[in-house]
Amino acid sequence: MDLVLLAVGAIFVNNILLAQYLGNCPFCGVSKQLSTAAGMGVAVIFVTTLASIFTWLVYHHLLVPLDITYLKTLAFILVIAALVQLVEIFLKRHSRVLYDALGIYLPLITTNCAVMGIALLNIKHELGFGSMLVFAIASAAGFALAIILFAGLRERLLLAPVPVAMRGTAIALVTAGVMSLAFLGFAGMVQ
Amino acid sequence: MTLKQTLLHGFWRDLPPFRLVLGLCPALAVTAAANNGLGMGLAVTFVLVFSNLIISLLRKVIPEDVRIASYIVVIATLVVIVELAMKAFFFPLSQQLGIYIPLIVVNCVILGRAEAFASRNTPVLSMADGLSVGLGFTMSLTLVGSIRELLGAGTWFGLTVFGESFEPFEFMVQAPGAFLCLGVLLGLMNAWSRKRGEIFVQT
């Protein structure tokens, strides 16, 4: 039951994009089409899950025993960058279908703060392995949900009579604000 | 670009996060109060100046294929320095900024300047670029933070501005206010640019 609450909390209440502001660059950058947004969402779920597992292991079995936890920023970004590169090579060799679907999003993910942010939050909330896994997947799913919903809205915005100065990123940010307001309605559902 | 142009371009022409739509996350996340915005901006400026300097010095040594990874190592090292220095000297601020300090590593403004400027310019020019863009970023963050703090809490840098009768819009210090404030500011800047006849296309 705790895990269900943790998942619901991570997806809706503390949505990584709309309540914690992580991963906004891809949120504005690759949300112009529903199909690319969905691709990005899936790629982020995939990489976040792997990255969370590896950074958690590195933190608890390497940094803590050696007493060098102050290097976690450096260690985590290296793990994530290396991981993204490896995933790209692996997919290219072994799963052409997946590579064609996710390939172009992978390099962008290295500098996606959602991935690094979730890895850091796992440590900050002092989660065990199981709850870390649930939290990571749910947070990334929250990212995917928000970016897909947002892309749907942006496709409609193209047809809307927006004032010239507000076109593009400006109206996108205001739209994100309204979406965030809607997500605020979930607040208080789970502590 | 000349030194003077380099020193000034970060304040309007390439002002982050408005003109270069990079580095949105800290601009949204830490701007619930003006002093958090200022602190974050200065931390980013420090990292930006030195990452530009180091990357510019190493630009002939770093191989093309692994340049992004090399830049990230340089940036991450500087961020660890900032993180430890903040904990040592500005503990309350570092508690407030929380995970957003380590997240400076993935701030795309820094990587963007490394790739677009420091990798092909001399060390002095690169430092000037870092300083200019960094201070521009600080300015934007402080502005957004001031607006949100004034409207959302009725204070500015922690000092009460409006009297007792002011009912703060709590919405401004929460997540939706951040998006809305940034979006409206961007719209105003676009309108001003158009009025001055600047060619500025934002997709």
Short mmCIF file of C-alpha atoms in Angstrom, two decimals:
data_model
loop_
_atom_site.label_atom_id
_atom_site.label_comp_id
_atom_site.label_asym_id
_atom_site.label_seq_id
_atom_site.Cartn_x
_atom_site.Cartn_y
_atom_site.Cartn_z
CA MET A 1 0.00 0.00 0.00
CA ASP A 2 2.86 2.33 0.83
CA LEU A 3 4.35 1.65 -2.58
CA VAL A 4 1.04 2.50 -4.29
CA LEU A 5 0.90 5.78 -2.40
CA LEU A 6 4.51 6.48 -3.29
CA ALA A 7 3.73 5.88 -6.96
CA VAL A 8 0.58 8.01 -6.99
CA GLY A 9 2.43 10.75 -5.15
CA ALA A 10 5.28 10.73 -7.65
CA ILE A 11 3.05 10.68 -10.74
CA PHE A 12 0.38 13.21 -9.78
CA VAL A 13 1.02 15.11 -6.57
CA ASN A 14 4.71 15.84 -6.93
CA ASN A 15 4.82 15.60 -10.68
CA ILE A 16 8.46 15.91 -11.65
CA LEU A 17 7.75 18.49 -14.36
CA LEU A 18 4.85 20.49 -13.11
CA ALA A 19 5.53 20.56 -9.38
CA GLN A 20 9.30 20.09 -9.16
CA TYR A 21 10.29 21.87 -12.36
CA LEU A 22 12.75 19.23 -13.54
CA GLY A 23 13.23 18.46 -17.22
CA ASN A 24 11.80 21.68 -18.59
CA CYS A 25 14.15 22.00 -21.55
CA PRO A 26 12.86 18.87 -23.32
CA PHE A 27 9.38 19.77 -22.05
CA CYS A 28 9.45 22.95 -24.14
CA GLY A 29 11.80 21.67 -26.83
CA VAL A 30 10.32 18.37 -27.96
CA SER A 31 6.66 18.86 -27.23
CA LYS A 32 5.56 20.27 -30.55
CA GLN A 33 4.28 16.95 -31.85
CA LEU A 34 2.47 14.20 -30.04
CA SER A 35 4.58 11.45 -31.60
CA THR A 36 7.97 12.93 -30.65
CA ALA A 37 6.69 13.73 -27.16
CA ALA A 38 5.61 10.13 -26.70
CA GLY A 39 9.05 8.95 -27.91
CA MET A 40 10.79 11.25 -25.47
CA GLY A 41 8.52 10.10 -22.65
CA VAL A 42 9.30 6.44 -23.23
CA ALA A 43 13.03 7.12 -23.60
CA VAL A 44 13.04 9.02 -20.30
CA ILE A 45 11.22 6.20 -18.46
CA PHE A 46 13.75 3.71 -19.83
CA VAL A 47 16.88 5.72 -19.03
CA THR A 48 15.64 6.99 -15.65
CA THR A 49 14.92 3.47 -14.44
CA LEU A 50 18.38 2.24 -15.43
CA ALA A 51 20.12 5.37 -14.19
CA SER A 52 18.36 5.23 -10.83
CA ILE A 53 19.37 1.61 -10.31
CA PHE A 54 23.01 2.28 -11.17
CA THR A 55 23.37 5.54 -9.27
CA TRP A 56 21.69 3.97 -6.23
CA LEU A 57 24.13 1.04 -6.34
CA VAL A 58 27.11 3.34 -6.85
CA TYR A 59 26.04 5.55 -3.96
CA HIS A 60 25.33 2.79 -1.45
CA HIS A 61 28.06 0.34 -2.40
CA LEU A 62 30.87 2.61 -3.52
CA LEU A 63 30.55 6.17 -2.24
CA VAL A 64 29.21 5.38 1.24
CA PRO A 65 31.78 2.64 2.10
CA LEU A 66 34.62 4.84 0.83
CA ASP A 67 33.18 7.85 2.66
CA ILE A 68 33.29 10.11 -0.39
CA THR A 69 29.59 10.97 -0.66
CA TYR A 70 30.48 14.60 -1.37
CA LEU A 71 31.51 13.43 -4.85
CA LYS A 72 28.02 12.18 -5.68
CA THR A 73 27.32 14.96 -8.19
CA LEU A 74 30.41 14.07 -10.19
CA ALA A 75 29.87 10.32 -9.85
CA PHE A 76 26.19 10.49 -10.84
CA ILE A 77 26.69 12.57 -13.95
CA LEU A 78 29.47 10.25 -15.11
CA VAL A 79 27.31 7.19 -14.49
CA ILE A 80 24.42 8.75 -16.39
CA ALA A 81 26.55 9.93 -19.32
CA ALA A 82 28.27 6.54 -19.62
CA LEU A 83 24.98 4.71 -19.26
CA VAL A 84 23.28 6.72 -21.99
CA GLN A 85 26.20 6.06 -24.31
CA LEU A 86 26.13 2.31 -23.53
CA VAL A 87 22.38 2.08 -23.99
CA GLU A 88 22.74 3.76 -27.36
CA ILE A 89 25.45 1.32 -28.51
CA PHE A 90 23.55 -1.67 -27.14
CA LEU A 91 20.29 -0.71 -28.80
CA LYS A 92 22.04 -0.03 -32.11
CA ARG A 93 23.52 -3.55 -32.10
CA HIS A 94 20.72 -5.61 -30.65
CA SER A 95 17.41 -3.90 -31.07
CA ARG A 96 17.06 -1.97 -34.26
CA VAL A 97 13.35 -1.33 -33.67
CA LEU A 98 13.91 0.25 -30.27
CA TYR A 99 16.91 2.19 -31.56
CA ASP A 100 14.92 3.69 -34.41
CA ALA A 101 12.21 4.68 -31.96
CA LEU A 102 14.38 6.11 -29.16
CA GLY A 103 17.77 6.74 -30.76
CA ILE A 104 17.49 10.44 -31.46
CA TYR A 105 16.28 11.20 -27.94
CA LEU A 106 19.10 9.45 -26.13
CA PRO A 107 21.87 12.09 -26.50
CA LEU A 108 19.42 14.74 -25.30
CA ILE A 109 18.73 12.77 -22.15
CA THR A 110 22.25 13.17 -20.74
CA THR A 111 21.48 16.79 -20.00
CA ASN A 112 17.88 16.17 -19.02
CA CYS A 113 17.70 17.29 -15.42
CA ALA A 114 14.79 14.94 -14.72
CA VAL A 115 17.09 11.91 -14.91
CA MET A 116 19.75 13.41 -12.67
CA GLY A 117 17.08 14.96 -10.45
CA ILE A 118 15.33 11.65 -9.81
CA ALA A 119 18.69 10.00 -9.06
CA LEU A 120 19.41 12.72 -6.48
CA LEU A 121 15.89 12.57 -5.01
CA ASN A 122 16.24 8.80 -4.51
CA ILE A 123 19.20 9.51 -2.25
CA LYS A 124 17.66 12.56 -0.59
CA HIS A 125 14.49 10.66 0.39
CA GLU A 126 16.68 7.79 1.69
CA LEU A 127 14.72 5.16 -0.22
CA GLY A 128 15.47 1.43 -0.08
CA PHE A 129 16.05 -0.48 -3.31
CA GLY A 130 12.42 -1.53 -3.87
CA SER A 131 10.83 1.80 -3.10
CA MET A 132 13.58 3.55 -5.10
CA LEU A 133 12.60 1.49 -8.14
CA VAL A 134 8.90 2.33 -7.73
CA PHE A 135 9.67 5.99 -7.13
CA ALA A 136 11.96 6.24 -10.18
CA ILE A 137 9.53 4.54 -12.56
CA ALA A 138 6.56 6.52 -11.25
CA SER A 139 8.40 9.85 -11.47
CA ALA A 140 9.48 9.14 -15.04
CA ALA A 141 5.94 8.05 -15.87
CA GLY A 142 4.78 11.37 -14.47
CA PHE A 143 7.19 13.12 -16.85
CA ALA A 144 5.86 11.07 -19.78
CA LEU A 145 2.25 11.80 -18.81
CA ALA A 146 2.86 15.54 -18.55
CA ILE A 147 4.84 15.85 -21.79
CA ILE A 148 2.27 13.83 -23.77
CA LEU A 149 -0.66 15.86 -22.42
CA PHE A 150 1.27 19.05 -23.11
CA ALA A 151 2.09 18.04 -26.69
CA GLY A 152 -1.62 17.44 -27.26
CA LEU A 153 -2.34 20.97 -26.05
CA ARG A 154 0.44 22.48 -28.16
CA GLU A 155 -0.85 20.84 -31.32
CA ARG A 156 -4.15 22.62 -30.70
CA LEU A 157 -2.37 25.89 -29.90
CA LEU A 158 -1.04 26.04 -33.46
CA LEU A 159 -4.58 26.69 -34.61
CA ALA A 160 -5.41 29.19 -31.89
CA PRO A 161 -5.28 32.96 -32.47
CA VAL A 162 -2.38 33.74 -30.12
CA PRO A 163 -1.06 37.35 -29.96
CA VAL A 164 2.13 37.63 -32.03
CA ALA A 165 4.42 38.43 -29.11
CA MET A 166 3.20 35.44 -27.12
CA ARG A 167 3.72 32.88 -29.88
CA GLY A 168 6.14 30.01 -29.38
CA THR A 169 7.76 29.44 -26.03
CA ALA A 170 5.90 32.25 -24.25
CA ILE A 171 2.44 30.78 -24.74
CA ALA A 172 3.85 27.30 -24.11
CA LEU A 173 5.04 28.41 -20.68
CA VAL A 174 1.68 29.99 -19.86
CA THR A 175 -0.06 26.78 -20.97
CA ALA A 176 2.30 24.79 -18.76
CA GLY A 177 1.32 27.09 -15.91
CA VAL A 178 -2.36 26.33 -16.43
CA MET A 179 -1.58 22.60 -16.58
CA SER A 180 0.44 22.92 -13.42
CA LEU A 181 -2.54 24.63 -11.80
CA ALA A 182 -4.68 21.64 -12.74
CA PHE A 183 -2.12 19.29 -11.21
CA LEU A 184 -2.12 21.40 -8.06
CA GLY A 185 -5.62 19.99 -7.57
CA PHE A 186 -4.01 16.67 -6.64
CA ALA A 187 -2.13 18.29 -3.76
CA GLY A 188 -3.09 16.97 -0.38
CA MET A 189 -4.25 13.64 -1.85
CA VAL A 190 -1.10 11.92 -0.59
CA GLN A 191 1.32 13.28 1.94
CA MET B 1 33.02 39.41 -31.60
CA THR B 2 35.06 42.09 -29.89
CA LEU B 3 35.62 42.07 -26.14
CA LYS B 4 33.05 44.79 -25.55
CA GLN B 5 30.38 43.02 -27.57
CA THR B 6 31.17 39.78 -25.77
CA LEU B 7 30.83 41.46 -22.42
CA LEU B 8 27.45 42.94 -23.27
CA HIS B 9 25.67 40.29 -25.32
CA GLY B 10 24.49 38.29 -22.30
CA PHE B 11 22.37 41.16 -21.01
CA TRP B 12 19.95 41.46 -23.90
CA ARG B 13 20.85 39.77 -27.17
CA ASP B 14 21.54 36.33 -25.67
CA LEU B 15 19.91 36.82 -22.29
CA PRO B 16 19.24 33.46 -20.67
CA PRO B 17 16.75 31.98 -19.97
CA PHE B 18 14.60 34.24 -22.16
CA ARG B 19 16.57 34.67 -25.36
CA LEU B 20 18.49 31.45 -25.21
CA VAL B 21 15.64 29.25 -24.04
CA LEU B 22 18.08 27.25 -21.95
CA GLY B 23 18.33 26.78 -18.23
CA LEU B 24 14.61 26.93 -17.59
CA CYS B 25 14.64 24.51 -14.69
CA PRO B 26 16.53 26.68 -12.18
CA ALA B 27 14.72 29.76 -13.49
CA LEU B 28 11.43 28.15 -12.51
CA ALA B 29 12.49 26.18 -9.49
CA VAL B 30 14.49 28.51 -7.27
CA THR B 31 12.74 31.80 -8.01
CA ALA B 32 10.07 31.68 -5.31
CA ALA B 33 12.17 34.32 -3.53
CA ALA B 34 14.52 37.00 -4.84
CA ASN B 35 17.54 36.02 -2.76
CA ASN B 36 17.34 32.38 -3.89
CA GLY B 37 17.34 33.58 -7.49
CA LEU B 38 20.34 35.80 -6.82
CA GLY B 39 22.26 33.02 -5.05
CA MET B 40 21.55 30.53 -7.79
CA GLY B 41 22.51 33.05 -10.47
CA LEU B 42 25.85 33.80 -8.83
CA ALA B 43 26.60 30.09 -8.41
CA VAL B 44 25.91 29.54 -12.10
CA THR B 45 28.04 32.58 -13.01
CA PHE B 46 31.01 31.17 -11.09
CA VAL B 47 30.73 27.79 -12.80
CA LEU B 48 30.20 29.41 -16.19
CA VAL B 49 33.25 31.71 -16.00
CA PHE B 50 35.62 28.94 -14.95
CA SER B 51 34.17 26.22 -17.16
CA ASN B 52 34.52 28.56 -20.14
CA LEU B 53 38.11 29.36 -19.13
CA ILE B 54 39.15 25.72 -18.67
CA ILE B 55 37.38 24.47 -21.77
CA SER B 56 38.85 27.28 -23.84
CA LEU B 57 42.36 26.45 -22.58
CA LEU B 58 41.83 22.79 -23.41
CA ARG B 59 40.03 23.34 -26.71
CA LYS B 60 42.92 22.08 -28.82
CA VAL B 61 43.51 19.04 -26.59
CA ILE B 62 39.97 17.70 -26.27
CA PRO B 63 39.16 15.23 -29.06
CA GLU B 64 36.06 16.07 -31.09
CA ASP B 65 34.27 12.76 -30.41
CA VAL B 66 34.31 12.87 -26.62
CA ARG B 67 33.99 16.61 -26.19
CA ILE B 68 30.58 16.60 -24.50
CA ALA B 69 31.75 14.05 -21.94
CA SER B 70 34.91 16.11 -21.31
CA TYR B 71 32.89 19.31 -20.86
CA ILE B 72 30.62 17.54 -18.39
CA VAL B 73 33.58 16.38 -16.30
CA VAL B 74 34.95 19.94 -16.14
CA ILE B 75 31.54 21.36 -15.25
CA ALA B 76 30.79 18.67 -12.67
CA THR B 77 34.11 19.30 -10.91
CA LEU B 78 33.32 23.01 -10.65
CA VAL B 79 29.81 22.27 -9.40
CA VAL B 80 31.20 20.06 -6.62
CA ILE B 81 33.41 23.00 -5.60
CA VAL B 82 30.40 25.34 -5.52
CA GLU B 83 28.34 22.78 -3.62
CA LEU B 84 30.97 22.36 -0.91
CA ALA B 85 31.69 26.09 -0.70
CA MET B 86 27.97 26.88 -0.36
CA LYS B 87 27.58 24.31 2.41
CA ALA B 88 30.56 25.79 4.22
CA PHE B 89 29.79 29.50 3.89
CA PHE B 90 26.10 29.90 3.00
CA PHE B 91 24.46 26.99 4.78
CA PRO B 92 20.85 28.32 4.93
CA LEU B 93 20.91 29.20 1.22
CA SER B 94 22.31 25.79 0.32
CA GLN B 95 19.49 24.14 2.31
CA GLN B 96 16.93 26.22 0.39
CA LEU B 97 18.36 25.48 -3.02
CA GLY B 98 18.65 21.76 -2.17
CA ILE B 99 19.06 19.44 -5.13
CA TYR B 100 19.08 22.37 -7.55
CA ILE B 101 22.74 23.05 -6.72
CA PRO B 102 24.02 19.66 -7.93
CA LEU B 103 21.64 20.05 -10.85
CA ILE B 104 23.73 22.99 -12.12
CA VAL B 105 25.71 20.20 -13.81
CA VAL B 106 22.89 19.60 -16.25
CA ASN B 107 22.05 23.28 -16.71
CA CYS B 108 22.04 23.57 -20.46
CA VAL B 109 23.21 27.21 -20.42
CA ILE B 110 26.65 26.11 -19.26
CA LEU B 111 27.02 23.26 -21.73
CA GLY B 112 25.55 25.49 -24.42
CA ARG B 113 28.18 28.23 -23.88
CA ALA B 114 30.97 25.64 -23.75
CA GLU B 115 29.88 24.20 -27.07
CA ALA B 116 28.92 27.43 -28.82
CA PHE B 117 31.60 29.78 -27.53
CA ALA B 118 34.43 28.45 -25.37
CA SER B 119 35.29 25.61 -27.75
CA ARG B 120 36.29 28.07 -30.46
CA ASN B 121 37.46 31.27 -28.74
CA THR B 122 40.45 32.45 -26.74
CA PRO B 123 40.48 32.09 -22.91
CA VAL B 124 40.04 35.81 -22.19
CA LEU B 125 37.07 36.18 -24.54
CA SER B 126 35.55 32.98 -23.18
CA MET B 127 35.77 34.23 -19.62
CA ALA B 128 34.14 37.50 -20.70
CA ASP B 129 31.38 35.50 -22.36
CA GLY B 130 30.88 33.41 -19.22
CA LEU B 131 30.72 36.52 -17.06
CA SER B 132 28.27 38.27 -19.34
CA VAL B 133 25.90 35.35 -19.81
CA GLY B 134 26.21 34.41 -16.14
CA LEU B 135 25.37 37.90 -14.91
CA GLY B 136 22.52 38.08 -17.42
CA PHE B 137 21.20 34.84 -15.98
CA THR B 138 21.57 36.22 -12.43
CA MET B 139 19.69 39.34 -13.46
CA SER B 140 16.82 37.35 -14.98
CA LEU B 141 16.56 35.02 -12.01
CA THR B 142 16.58 37.91 -9.55
CA LEU B 143 13.90 39.68 -11.59
CA VAL B 144 11.64 36.62 -11.73
CA GLY B 145 12.31 35.97 -8.04
CA SER B 146 11.47 39.58 -7.13
CA ILE B 147 8.17 39.52 -9.02
CA ARG B 148 7.12 36.21 -7.54
CA GLU B 149 8.17 37.13 -4.02
CA LEU B 150 6.49 40.55 -4.16
CA LEU B 151 3.18 39.23 -5.44
CA GLY B 152 3.25 35.87 -3.72
CA ALA B 153 4.47 36.83 -0.27
CA GLY B 154 4.43 40.65 -0.20
CA THR B 155 8.13 40.77 0.65
CA TRP B 156 11.35 41.56 -1.23
CA PHE B 157 14.62 39.93 -0.16
CA GLY B 158 12.75 38.99 3.01
CA LEU B 159 11.74 42.58 3.85
CA THR B 160 8.04 43.33 4.12
CA VAL B 161 7.02 45.70 1.33
CA PHE B 162 3.25 45.75 1.45
CA GLY B 163 1.49 46.30 4.76
CA GLU B 164 -0.77 44.00 6.72
CA SER B 165 -3.74 44.61 4.47
CA PHE B 166 -2.05 42.99 1.46
CA GLU B 167 -3.43 39.56 0.71
CA PRO B 168 -0.62 37.69 -1.10
CA PHE B 169 -1.47 35.60 -4.19
CA GLU B 170 -0.06 32.39 -2.85
CA PHE B 171 -0.35 30.95 -6.32
CA MET B 172 2.66 33.04 -7.45
CA VAL B 173 5.13 31.30 -5.14
CA GLN B 174 3.87 27.88 -6.18
CA ALA B 175 4.66 26.01 -9.38
CA PRO B 176 1.96 27.49 -11.68
CA GLY B 177 3.05 31.04 -10.85
CA ALA B 178 6.58 30.25 -11.97
CA PHE B 179 5.48 29.13 -15.42
CA LEU B 180 3.02 31.97 -15.79
CA CYS B 181 5.51 34.65 -14.69
CA LEU B 182 8.22 33.40 -17.05
CA GLY B 183 5.78 33.08 -19.95
CA VAL B 184 4.39 36.58 -19.53
CA LEU B 185 7.87 38.12 -19.15
CA LEU B 186 8.98 36.35 -22.33
CA GLY B 187 5.90 37.68 -24.13
CA LEU B 188 6.65 41.24 -22.96
CA MET B 189 10.26 40.95 -24.11
CA ASN B 190 9.12 39.71 -27.51
CA ALA B 191 6.71 42.62 -27.81
CA TRP B 192 9.48 45.12 -26.91
CA SER B 193 11.83 43.52 -29.45
CA ARG B 194 9.23 43.75 -32.17
CA LYS B 195 8.59 47.39 -31.34
CA ARG B 196 12.29 48.16 -31.67
CA GLY B 197 12.33 46.29 -34.96
CA GLU B 198 14.87 43.68 -33.88
CA ILE B 199 14.93 40.54 -35.93
CA PHE B 200 14.20 37.87 -33.43
CA VAL B 201 12.64 34.58 -34.30
CA GLN B 202 11.67 32.17 -31.61
CA THR B 203 10.32 28.81 -32.55
#
